GROMACS .gro file of C-alpha atoms in nm:
model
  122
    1UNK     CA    1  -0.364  -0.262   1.857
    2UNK     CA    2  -0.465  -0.052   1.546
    3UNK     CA    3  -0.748  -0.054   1.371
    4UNK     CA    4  -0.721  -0.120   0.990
    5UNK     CA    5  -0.740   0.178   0.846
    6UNK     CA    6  -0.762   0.365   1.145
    7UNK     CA    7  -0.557   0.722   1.160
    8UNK     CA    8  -0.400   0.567   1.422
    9UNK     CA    9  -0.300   0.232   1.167
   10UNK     CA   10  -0.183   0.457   0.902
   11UNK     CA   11   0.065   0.630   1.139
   12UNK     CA   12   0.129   0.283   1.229
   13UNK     CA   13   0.256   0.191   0.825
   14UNK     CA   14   0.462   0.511   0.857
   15UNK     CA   15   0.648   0.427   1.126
   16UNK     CA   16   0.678   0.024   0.949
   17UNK     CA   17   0.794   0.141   0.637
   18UNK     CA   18   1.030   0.442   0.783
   19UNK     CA   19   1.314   0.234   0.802
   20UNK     CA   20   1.236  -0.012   0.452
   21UNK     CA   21   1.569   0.177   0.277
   22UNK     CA   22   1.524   0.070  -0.082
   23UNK     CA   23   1.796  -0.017  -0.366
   24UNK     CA   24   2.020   0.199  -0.534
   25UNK     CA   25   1.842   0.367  -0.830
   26UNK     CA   26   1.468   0.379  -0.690
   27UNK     CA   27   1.201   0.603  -0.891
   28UNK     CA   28   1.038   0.844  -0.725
   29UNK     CA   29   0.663   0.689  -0.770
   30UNK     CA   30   0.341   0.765  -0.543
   31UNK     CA   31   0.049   0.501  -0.509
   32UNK     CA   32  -0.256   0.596  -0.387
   33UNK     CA   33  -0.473   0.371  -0.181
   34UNK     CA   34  -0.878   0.408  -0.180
   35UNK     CA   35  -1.067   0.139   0.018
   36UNK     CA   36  -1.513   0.244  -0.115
   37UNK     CA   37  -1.618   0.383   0.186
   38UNK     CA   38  -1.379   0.353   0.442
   39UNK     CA   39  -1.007   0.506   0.385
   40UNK     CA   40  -0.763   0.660   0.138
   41UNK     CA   41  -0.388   0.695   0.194
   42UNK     CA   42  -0.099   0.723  -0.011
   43UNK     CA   43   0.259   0.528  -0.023
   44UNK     CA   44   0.528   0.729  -0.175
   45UNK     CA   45   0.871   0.633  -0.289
   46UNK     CA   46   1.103   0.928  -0.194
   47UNK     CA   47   1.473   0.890  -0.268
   48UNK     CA   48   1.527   0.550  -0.160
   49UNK     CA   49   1.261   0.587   0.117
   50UNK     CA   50   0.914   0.532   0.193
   51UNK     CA   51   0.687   0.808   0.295
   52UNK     CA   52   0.263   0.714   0.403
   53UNK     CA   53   0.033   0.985   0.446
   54UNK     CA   54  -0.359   0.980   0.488
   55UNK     CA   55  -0.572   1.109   0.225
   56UNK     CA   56  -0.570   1.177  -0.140
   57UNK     CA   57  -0.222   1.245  -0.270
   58UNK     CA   58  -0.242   1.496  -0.559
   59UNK     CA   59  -0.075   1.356  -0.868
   60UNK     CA   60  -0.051   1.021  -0.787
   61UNK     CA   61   0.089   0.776  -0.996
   62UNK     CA   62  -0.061   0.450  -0.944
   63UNK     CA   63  -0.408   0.432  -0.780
   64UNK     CA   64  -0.598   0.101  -0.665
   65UNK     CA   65  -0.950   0.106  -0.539
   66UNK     CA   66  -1.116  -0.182  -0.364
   67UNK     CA   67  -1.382  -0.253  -0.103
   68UNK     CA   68  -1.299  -0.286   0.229
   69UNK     CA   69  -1.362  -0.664   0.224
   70UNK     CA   70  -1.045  -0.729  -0.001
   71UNK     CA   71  -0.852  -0.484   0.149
   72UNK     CA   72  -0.853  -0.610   0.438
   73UNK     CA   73  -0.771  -0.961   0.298
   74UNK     CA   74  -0.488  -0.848   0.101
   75UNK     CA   75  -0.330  -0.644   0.424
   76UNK     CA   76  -0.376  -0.995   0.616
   77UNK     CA   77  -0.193  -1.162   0.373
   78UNK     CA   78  -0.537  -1.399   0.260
   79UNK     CA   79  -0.553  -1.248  -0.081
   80UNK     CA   80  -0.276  -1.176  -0.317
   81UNK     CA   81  -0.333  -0.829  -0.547
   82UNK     CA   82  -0.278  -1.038  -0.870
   83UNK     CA   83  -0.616  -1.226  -0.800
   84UNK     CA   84  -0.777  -0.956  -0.680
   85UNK     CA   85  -0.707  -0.797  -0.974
   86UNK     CA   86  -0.785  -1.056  -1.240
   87UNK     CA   87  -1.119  -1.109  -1.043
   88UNK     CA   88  -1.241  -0.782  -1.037
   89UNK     CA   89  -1.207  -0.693  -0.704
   90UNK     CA   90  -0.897  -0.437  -0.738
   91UNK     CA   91  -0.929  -0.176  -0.976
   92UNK     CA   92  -0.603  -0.010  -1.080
   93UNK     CA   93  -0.526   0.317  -1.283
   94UNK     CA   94  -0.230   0.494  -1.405
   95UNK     CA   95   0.066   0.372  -1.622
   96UNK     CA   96   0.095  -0.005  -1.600
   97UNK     CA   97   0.459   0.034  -1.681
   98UNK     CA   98   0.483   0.221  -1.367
   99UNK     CA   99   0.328  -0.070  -1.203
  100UNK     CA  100   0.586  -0.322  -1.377
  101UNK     CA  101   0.874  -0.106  -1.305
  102UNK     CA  102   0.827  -0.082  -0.930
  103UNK     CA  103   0.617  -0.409  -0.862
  104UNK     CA  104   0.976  -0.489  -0.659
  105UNK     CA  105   0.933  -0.222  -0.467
  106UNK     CA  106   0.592  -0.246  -0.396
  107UNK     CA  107   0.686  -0.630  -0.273
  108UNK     CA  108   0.957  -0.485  -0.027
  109UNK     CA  109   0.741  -0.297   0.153
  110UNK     CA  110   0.484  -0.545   0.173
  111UNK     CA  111   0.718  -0.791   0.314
  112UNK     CA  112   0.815  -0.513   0.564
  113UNK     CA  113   0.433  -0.494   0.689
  114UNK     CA  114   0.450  -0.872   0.839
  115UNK     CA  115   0.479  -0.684   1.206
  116UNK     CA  116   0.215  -0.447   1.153
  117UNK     CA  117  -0.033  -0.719   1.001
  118UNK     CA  118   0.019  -0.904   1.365
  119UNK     CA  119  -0.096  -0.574   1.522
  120UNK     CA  120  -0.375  -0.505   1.353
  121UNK     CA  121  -0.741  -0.594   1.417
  122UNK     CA  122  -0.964  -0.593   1.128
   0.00000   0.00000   0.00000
């Protein structure tokens, strides 16, 4: 069982999103992830796959920040992003038309994470 945010846990998203093969006409796009003090990796929409990597991806797209307290509460599924958002607690930055544009993509892989939430420990 990985821990959230672990190296270890982001190979783990890899490997869950690997096979997520998106619909015809995807956008290239890359969202960067930074969790204050404890993590930062990157989702990227490649063809009509998705790629995770650790780290700061240079010339990301989309970023969200949070502390590690809703992070983890979004990835177990306690706490949607919306009211995260709208209270605060997830800061976003880059082109909210991005955002719009690929919010169903964003949802597929998040539905494709149910497995690795169940393997996690927080």
């Amino acid at each position: 069982m990985a821990h959230f945010l672990s190296d270890e846990w982001i190979e783990d998203l890899a490997t869950a999103l690997a096979d997520v093969e998106l619909a015809e006409g995807a956008v290239d796009v890359v969202v960067q992830q930074h969790v204050d003090g404890a993590a930062s990796y990157w989702i990227a929409v490649v063809g009509r796959r998705l790629r995770v990597g650790p780290g700061v991806a240079s010339g990301a797209d989309i970023t969200f920040s949070c502390d590690l307290d809703t992070a983890s509460a979004i990835s177990r599924g306690e706490r949607n992003a919306q009211d995260a958002f709208a209270a605060g607690h997830l800061r976003f930055a880059g082109d909210v038309t991005v955002l719009l544009r690929e919010a169903p993509v964003l949802a597929r892989a998040s539905e494709a994470l149910a497995g690795l939430r169940a393997r996690t420990s927080y």
